[in-house]
Tab-separated table of C-alpha atoms (C1' of nucleotides) in Angstrom:
chain	number	residue	atom	x	y	z
A	81	MET	CA	86.847	90.380	-27.547
A	82	ALA	CA	84.852	87.195	-27.533
A	83	PHE	CA	85.303	84.686	-24.798
A	84	SER	CA	87.859	82.026	-25.548
A	85	LEU	CA	87.115	78.493	-24.477
A	86	SER	CA	89.947	76.094	-23.790
A	87	PRO	CA	90.657	73.818	-26.764
A	88	SER	CA	89.007	70.818	-25.152
A	89	SER	CA	85.939	72.733	-23.995
A	90	LYS	CA	85.671	74.303	-27.404
A	91	HIS	CA	85.656	70.899	-28.975
A	92	THR	CA	82.973	69.452	-26.664
A	93	PHE	CA	80.958	72.584	-27.167
A	94	ALA	CA	81.039	72.627	-30.953
A	95	HIS	CA	80.529	68.899	-31.132
A	96	SER	CA	77.498	68.822	-28.836
A	97	LEU	CA	75.816	71.597	-30.769
A	98	ARG	CA	76.574	70.215	-34.216
A	99	GLU	CA	75.197	66.859	-33.167
A	100	LYS	CA	71.822	68.535	-32.907
A	101	GLY	CA	72.234	70.583	-36.063
A	102	LEU	CA	72.856	73.776	-34.094
A	103	ARG	CA	75.533	76.381	-34.633
A	104	PRO	CA	78.366	77.110	-32.261
A	105	THR	CA	77.904	80.878	-32.277
A	106	LYS	CA	80.050	83.324	-30.379
A	107	GLN	CA	77.180	84.168	-28.007
A	108	ARG	CA	76.659	80.515	-27.158
A	109	ALA	CA	80.376	80.020	-26.692
A	110	CYS	CA	80.521	83.037	-24.437
A	111	VAL	CA	77.580	81.969	-22.289
A	112	TYR	CA	79.083	78.502	-21.986
A	113	GLY	CA	82.470	80.062	-21.281
A	114	VAL	CA	81.378	82.213	-18.385
A	115	ILE	CA	79.545	79.263	-16.816
A	116	LEU	CA	82.679	77.133	-17.080
A	117	ASP	CA	84.924	79.924	-15.963
A	118	LYS	CA	83.425	80.670	-12.589
A	119	ARG	CA	81.574	77.655	-11.298
A	120	ASP	CA	79.461	79.500	-8.811
A	121	HIS	CA	76.064	78.458	-10.151
A	122	PRO	CA	75.247	81.860	-11.659
A	123	THR	CA	71.744	83.043	-12.475
A	124	ALA	CA	70.720	84.214	-15.954
A	125	ASP	CA	71.221	87.713	-14.629
A	126	ASP	CA	74.770	87.017	-13.462
A	127	ILE	CA	75.522	85.387	-16.789
A	128	PHE	CA	74.112	88.363	-18.677
A	129	ASP	CA	76.416	90.727	-16.774
A	130	ARG	CA	79.457	88.563	-17.414
A	131	VAL	CA	78.685	88.010	-21.064
A	132	LYS	CA	78.244	91.733	-21.683
A	133	LYS	CA	81.858	92.297	-20.691
A	134	HIS	CA	82.954	90.163	-23.612
A	135	LEU	CA	80.145	90.829	-26.080
A	136	PRO	CA	78.631	94.158	-25.106
A	137	GLY	CA	75.758	94.024	-27.587
A	138	THR	CA	74.283	90.844	-26.157
A	139	SER	CA	70.645	90.965	-25.160
A	140	PHE	CA	68.878	89.268	-22.306
A	141	ALA	CA	66.782	87.253	-24.704
A	142	THR	CA	69.945	85.882	-26.244
A	143	VAL	CA	71.268	84.799	-22.876
A	144	TYR	CA	68.031	82.946	-22.216
A	145	ASN	CA	68.064	81.472	-25.707
A	146	CYS	CA	71.656	80.329	-25.341
A	147	LEU	CA	71.005	78.832	-21.937
A	148	GLU	CA	68.043	76.921	-23.253
A	149	THR	CA	70.156	75.625	-26.104
A	150	LEU	CA	73.043	74.609	-23.860
A	151	VAL	CA	70.689	72.819	-21.491
A	152	GLY	CA	69.066	71.104	-24.437
A	153	CYS	CA	72.474	69.878	-25.628
A	154	GLY	CA	73.320	68.596	-22.183
A	155	LEU	CA	76.253	70.966	-21.761
A	156	VAL	CA	74.891	72.612	-18.649
A	157	ARG	CA	72.303	71.704	-16.059
A	158	GLN	CA	69.571	73.875	-14.630
A	159	VAL	CA	69.417	74.098	-10.868
A	160	ASN	CA	66.123	75.166	-9.354
A	161	MET	CA	65.867	75.592	-5.636
A	162	ASP	CA	62.566	76.788	-4.225
A	163	ARG	CA	61.379	79.875	-6.072
A	164	SER	CA	64.703	81.596	-6.511
A	165	PRO	CA	66.012	82.329	-10.003
A	166	THR	CA	67.265	79.361	-11.987
A	167	ARG	CA	70.980	78.727	-11.709
A	168	TYR	CA	73.284	77.026	-14.165
A	169	CYS	CA	75.871	74.361	-13.587
A	170	PRO	CA	78.473	72.884	-15.958
A	171	ASN	CA	79.149	69.885	-13.718
A	172	LEU	CA	77.697	66.924	-15.575
A	173	THR	CA	78.727	64.208	-13.143
A	174	PRO	CA	75.993	62.836	-10.851
A	175	HIS	CA	75.774	65.314	-8.039
A	176	ALA	CA	73.350	66.960	-5.674
A	177	HIS	CA	73.182	70.577	-4.569
A	178	PHE	CA	73.393	72.074	-1.144
A	179	LYS	CA	72.093	75.578	-0.657
A	180	CYS	CA	73.250	77.516	2.348
A	181	THR	CA	70.214	79.315	3.742
A	182	GLN	CA	72.438	81.987	5.230
A	183	THR	CA	74.630	82.995	2.306
A	184	GLY	CA	72.552	81.679	-0.594
A	185	GLN	CA	75.665	79.928	-1.868
A	186	ILE	CA	75.205	76.643	-3.712
A	187	PHE	CA	77.634	73.760	-3.333
A	188	ASP	CA	77.984	70.642	-5.442
A	189	VAL	CA	77.741	67.388	-3.498
A	190	GLN	CA	79.002	64.282	-5.246
A	191	ILE	CA	76.710	61.247	-5.335
A	192	ASP	CA	78.329	57.829	-5.231
A	193	GLN	CA	77.085	55.051	-7.461
A	194	ASP	CA	75.611	53.020	-4.614
A	195	THR	CA	73.435	55.854	-3.348
A	196	LEU	CA	72.465	56.765	-6.865
A	197	SER	CA	71.281	53.211	-7.469
A	198	LYS	CA	69.297	53.222	-4.264
A	199	MET	CA	67.623	56.414	-5.296
A	200	HIS	CA	66.763	54.974	-8.680
A	201	ALA	CA	65.356	51.912	-6.988
A	202	LEU	CA	62.718	54.052	-5.290
A	203	ILE	CA	60.951	54.642	-8.565
A	204	PRO	CA	57.854	52.446	-8.840
A	205	LYS	CA	57.325	49.977	-11.663
A	206	GLY	CA	55.924	51.560	-14.776
A	207	PHE	CA	57.648	54.882	-14.214
A	208	LEU	CA	60.635	55.949	-16.252
A	209	ALA	CA	62.774	58.689	-14.748
A	210	GLU	CA	64.687	60.832	-17.190
A	211	ASN	CA	65.881	63.205	-14.533
A	212	ILE	CA	66.847	63.091	-10.883
A	213	ASP	CA	67.240	66.128	-8.733
A	214	LEU	CA	68.490	66.029	-5.189
A	215	CYS	CA	68.718	69.224	-3.212
A	216	PHE	CA	69.680	69.921	0.345
A	217	SER	CA	69.319	73.182	2.152
A	218	GLY	CA	70.525	74.315	5.534
A	219	LYS	CA	73.594	75.748	7.118
A	220	GLY	CA	76.630	75.573	4.890
A	221	ASP	CA	80.200	75.032	5.941
A	222	SER	CA	81.169	78.142	7.899
A	223	SER	CA	84.815	77.701	6.902
A	224	THR	CA	83.960	78.523	3.315
A	225	ASN	CA	82.632	82.012	4.078
B	222	MET	CA	29.710	77.015	4.763
B	223	ALA	CA	33.245	76.747	6.014
B	224	PHE	CA	35.285	73.681	5.313
B	225	SER	CA	35.058	71.045	7.998
B	226	LEU	CA	38.189	69.173	8.917
B	227	SER	CA	37.949	65.689	10.386
B	228	PRO	CA	38.219	65.739	14.189
B	229	SER	CA	41.777	64.415	14.158
B	230	SER	CA	42.970	66.776	11.431
B	231	LYS	CA	41.280	69.628	13.200
B	232	HIS	CA	43.178	68.787	16.330
B	233	THR	CA	46.589	68.562	14.649
B	234	PHE	CA	45.827	71.760	12.799
B	235	ALA	CA	44.827	73.823	15.830
B	236	HIS	CA	47.607	72.370	17.905
B	237	SER	CA	50.369	73.078	15.374
B	238	LEU	CA	49.256	76.663	14.976
B	239	ARG	CA	48.785	77.375	18.674
B	240	GLU	CA	52.252	75.991	19.353
B	241	LYS	CA	53.595	78.935	17.401
B	242	GLY	CA	51.173	81.437	18.893
B	243	LEU	CA	49.110	81.578	15.702
B	244	ARG	CA	45.350	81.414	15.358
B	245	PRO	CA	43.425	78.590	13.731
B	246	THR	CA	41.234	80.823	11.566
B	247	LYS	CA	38.559	79.561	9.227
B	248	GLN	CA	40.593	80.594	6.180
B	249	ARG	CA	43.599	78.638	7.389
B	250	ALA	CA	41.420	75.645	8.189
B	251	CYS	CA	39.860	75.818	4.775
B	252	VAL	CA	43.167	76.053	2.927
B	253	TYR	CA	44.478	73.135	4.952
B	254	GLY	CA	41.218	71.276	4.384
B	255	VAL	CA	41.268	71.476	0.608
B	256	ILE	CA	44.883	70.336	0.543
B	257	LEU	CA	44.034	67.333	2.693
B	258	ASP	CA	40.853	66.632	0.806
B	259	LYS	CA	42.248	66.121	-2.668
B	260	ARG	CA	45.852	65.117	-2.495
B	261	ASP	CA	46.733	66.060	-6.006
B	262	HIS	CA	49.500	68.555	-5.183
B	263	PRO	CA	47.445	71.630	-6.056
B	264	THR	CA	48.944	74.997	-6.933
B	265	ALA	CA	48.047	78.204	-5.058
B	266	ASP	CA	45.691	78.890	-7.923
B	267	ASP	CA	43.934	75.543	-7.585
B	268	ILE	CA	43.678	76.076	-3.860
B	269	PHE	CA	42.240	79.542	-4.351
B	270	ASP	CA	39.501	78.166	-6.596
B	271	ARG	CA	38.620	75.410	-4.151
B	272	VAL	CA	38.672	77.663	-1.116
B	273	LYS	CA	36.352	80.166	-2.806
B	274	LYS	CA	33.660	77.503	-3.021
B	275	HIS	CA	33.596	77.315	0.763
B	276	LEU	CA	34.534	80.886	1.671
B	277	PRO	CA	33.628	83.027	-1.335
B	278	GLY	CA	35.147	86.232	0.022
B	279	THR	CA	38.649	84.838	0.262
B	280	SER	CA	41.396	86.751	-1.511
B	281	PHE	CA	44.450	85.501	-3.264
B	282	ALA	CA	46.692	87.206	-0.770
B	283	THR	CA	44.993	85.283	2.004
B	284	VAL	CA	45.593	81.988	0.274
B	285	TYR	CA	49.275	82.831	-0.034
B	286	ASN	CA	49.383	84.002	3.569
B	287	CYS	CA	47.712	80.837	4.798
B	288	LEU	CA	49.982	78.629	2.746
B	289	GLU	CA	53.033	80.372	4.122
B	290	THR	CA	51.696	79.895	7.630
B	291	LEU	CA	50.879	76.219	7.111
B	292	VAL	CA	54.309	75.570	5.632
B	293	GLY	CA	55.883	77.412	8.552
B	294	CYS	CA	54.002	75.193	10.989
B	295	GLY	CA	55.087	72.081	9.158
B	296	LEU	CA	51.537	71.085	8.250
B	297	VAL	CA	52.166	71.093	4.527
B	298	ARG	CA	55.220	70.914	2.327
B	299	GLN	CA	56.051	73.024	-0.678
B	300	VAL	CA	56.922	71.173	-3.840
B	301	ASN	CA	58.905	73.054	-6.446
B	302	MET	CA	59.711	71.372	-9.703
B	303	ASP	CA	61.600	73.394	-12.275
B	304	ARG	CA	59.943	76.771	-12.789
B	305	SER	CA	56.348	75.653	-12.608
B	306	PRO	CA	54.059	77.077	-9.914
B	307	THR	CA	54.667	75.862	-6.389
B	308	ARG	CA	52.543	72.910	-5.328
B	309	TYR	CA	51.456	71.909	-1.873
B	310	CYS	CA	51.531	68.513	-0.235
B	311	PRO	CA	50.096	67.363	3.115
B	312	ASN	CA	52.143	64.139	3.151
B	313	LEU	CA	54.700	64.661	5.889
B	314	THR	CA	56.364	61.264	5.709
B	315	PRO	CA	59.742	61.110	3.964
B	316	HIS	CA	58.943	60.951	0.298
B	317	ALA	CA	60.149	62.080	-3.080
B	318	HIS	CA	58.125	63.399	-6.011
B	319	PHE	CA	57.816	62.119	-9.508
B	320	LYS	CA	56.528	64.480	-12.153
B	321	CYS	CA	55.151	63.029	-15.332
B	322	THR	CA	56.443	65.171	-18.172
B	323	GLN	CA	53.457	64.211	-20.295
B	324	THR	CA	50.533	64.889	-17.984
B	325	GLY	CA	52.159	67.208	-15.444
B	326	GLN	CA	50.820	64.950	-12.706
B	327	ILE	CA	52.874	64.638	-9.544
B	328	PHE	CA	53.173	61.367	-7.660
B	329	ASP	CA	54.478	60.728	-4.165
B	330	VAL	CA	57.282	58.174	-3.975
B	331	GLN	CA	58.037	56.753	-0.556
B	332	ILE	CA	61.644	56.780	0.626
B	333	ASP	CA	62.802	53.923	2.816
B	334	GLN	CA	64.984	54.591	5.830
B	335	ASP	CA	68.052	52.975	4.329
B	336	THR	CA	68.027	55.136	1.216
B	337	LEU	CA	67.242	58.196	3.286
B	338	SER	CA	70.296	57.520	5.452
B	339	LYS	CA	72.480	57.058	2.404
B	340	MET	CA	71.289	60.361	1.045
B	341	HIS	CA	72.019	62.061	4.329
B	342	ALA	CA	75.459	60.524	4.336
B	343	LEU	CA	76.330	62.420	1.162
B	344	ILE	CA	76.378	65.695	3.018
B	345	PRO	CA	79.950	66.800	3.694
B	346	LYS	CA	81.271	67.463	7.189
B	347	GLY	CA	80.448	70.918	8.437
B	348	PHE	CA	77.169	71.156	6.558
B	349	LEU	CA	73.857	70.829	8.329
B	350	ALA	CA	70.887	69.943	6.132
B	351	GLU	CA	67.512	71.108	7.345
B	352	ASN	CA	65.759	70.033	4.220
B	353	ILE	CA	66.039	67.320	1.610
B	354	ASP	CA	64.267	67.401	-1.690
B	355	LEU	CA	64.317	64.566	-4.149
B	356	CYS	CA	62.505	64.940	-7.436
B	357	PHE	CA	62.237	62.684	-10.422
B	358	SER	CA	60.763	63.561	-13.744
B	359	GLY	CA	59.990	61.472	-16.759
B	360	LYS	CA	57.246	59.264	-18.078
B	361	GLY	CA	54.674	58.419	-15.437
B	362	ASP	CA	52.754	55.208	-15.102
B	363	SER	CA	50.489	55.038	-18.131
B	364	SER	CA	47.952	52.940	-16.220
B	365	THR	CA	47.112	55.940	-14.047
B	366	ASN	CA	45.983	58.133	-16.957
C	281	DG	C1'	32.310	96.102	25.868
C	282	DT	C1'	36.885	98.158	24.794
C	283	DT	C1'	41.277	97.860	23.143
C	284	DA	C1'	45.411	95.965	21.116
C	285	DA	C1'	47.248	92.572	18.208
C	286	DA	C1'	46.684	89.426	14.428
C	287	DA	C1'	44.684	88.208	10.158
C	288	DA	C1'	42.328	89.096	5.884
C	289	DT	C1'	41.465	91.965	1.964
C	290	DG	C1'	42.025	94.273	-2.766
C	291	DG	C1'	44.848	96.042	-5.626
C	292	DA	C1'	49.261	97.571	-7.016
C	293	DA	C1'	54.056	96.246	-7.629
C	294	DT	C1'	57.764	93.110	-8.558
C	295	DT	C1'	60.501	89.966	-11.103
C	296	DA	C1'	62.014	86.050	-13.607
C	297	DT	C1'	61.009	84.496	-17.736
C	298	DT	C1'	58.824	84.095	-22.380
C	299	DC	C1'	57.090	85.907	-26.560
C	300	DT	C1'	57.058	88.630	-30.849
C	301	DA	C1'	58.359	90.888	-34.792
C	302	DA	C1'	62.169	92.635	-37.073
C	303	DT	C1'	67.100	92.451	-38.197
C	304	DT	C1'	71.426	90.131	-38.843
C	305	DA	C1'	74.492	86.234	-39.694
C	306	DC	C1'	75.465	81.748	-41.547
C	307	DT	C1'	75.523	77.813	-44.743
C	308	DG	C1'	74.993	75.332	-48.856
C	309	DA	C1'	73.996	75.295	-53.592
C	310	DT	C1'	74.780	77.449	-57.759
D	129	DA	C1'	81.836	84.805	-54.850
D	130	DT	C1'	76.675	85.403	-54.814
D	131	DC	C1'	72.206	84.349	-53.565
D	132	DA	C1'	68.523	82.196	-51.091
D	133	DG	C1'	66.917	80.103	-47.224
D	134	DT	C1'	67.300	79.107	-42.573
D	135	DA	C1'	68.964	79.929	-37.949
D	136	DA	C1'	70.237	83.112	-34.420
D	137	DT	C1'	70.102	87.526	-32.239
D	138	DT	C1'	67.930	91.660	-30.801
D	139	DA	C1'	64.861	95.106	-28.222
D	140	DG	C1'	61.079	95.629	-26.115
D	141	DA	C1'	56.492	94.193	-24.844
D	142	DA	C1'	53.860	90.695	-22.419
D	143	DT	C1'	53.067	87.154	-18.991
D	144	DA	C1'	52.362	85.016	-14.658
D	145	DA	C1'	53.461	83.680	-10.066
D	146	DT	C1'	54.228	85.798	-6.127
D	147	DT	C1'	54.876	89.582	-2.773
D	148	DC	C1'	53.940	93.985	-0.872
D	149	DC	C1'	51.146	97.638	1.134
D	150	DA	C1'	47.636	100.235	3.236
D	151	DT	C1'	43.219	99.486	5.064
D	152	DT	C1'	39.565	96.946	7.181
D	153	DT	C1'	37.926	93.137	9.817
D	154	DT	C1'	38.311	89.704	13.286
D	155	DT	C1'	39.816	87.887	17.505
D	156	DA	C1'	41.334	87.438	22.332
D	157	DA	C1'	42.354	89.402	26.673
D	158	DC	C1'	41.220	92.461	30.041
DNA sequence: GTTAAAAATGGAATTATTCTAATTACTGAT
DNA sequence: ATCAGTAATTAGAATAATTCCATTTTTAAC
């Protein structure tokens, strides 16, 4: 059976897509669903595996298409750390990422408004930032292993 | 002829390598040289082309090997923005990068100590960051085109 | 000079991602 | 409801940055 989003997620989802004239298809809902469901910053590959459990016929291309669409609608964010596969994150609040070099795990790190402003203030006159990306890497919290 | 580093760069270069028991070969010097020479955040491909002008026999594998070595010695930094090819930067002071979405150009953006501290302060207890990466993207300064 | 270790080389292999052409599913107008 | 037109999905091929591997060359120490 298809993935079922919670009523509120389903609403945000359908609304965000329709705003851009796009259709809330079951594949898109499912991709969005698995990203919301387990917030472990999955790769396209992880997402493909999870989606197939719900919609076995789904192709890799579709997963990539859906991801691109969801990113374009602002429903999920892409997380790129060094050269490793792109990961996807449904947390839309201002936050940074911390990658544990030992486990590969990625953690969200909240950014307070003051620090965010200071970061914005770095940008020289004449530049207009549409995107900010802050990534840390190092040893993660051992208690979370 | 091989690339010639300025006396002070040559010293830093040889010193940093020898500290790790590595040899300051002409290929490594050349790769480092072209990165220092034109600080435009070149890709491995760009570097390969430039190195070949000085040392025509150089292979792609060597360029990658040298880059890995230089990064390992802390002589250059890798810059990864989204999925585009890795770029290399000899600026070792704390700085962020701004990528112009229109031209693809990458600009260095200095980070002051206060902002840097605030960014560090975001890291939760128990985590130890070895690396910080701050990237902006958006419209670059039109006066630089 | 000889020898052992390190580095460089060329080409093949890998892998995440994108592209392409063909099929299927919607949506809106009739 | 049906049809036409558009959007989305599919399978598989293609791409491109990077890494790997086996071999050759260079270097440094004795």
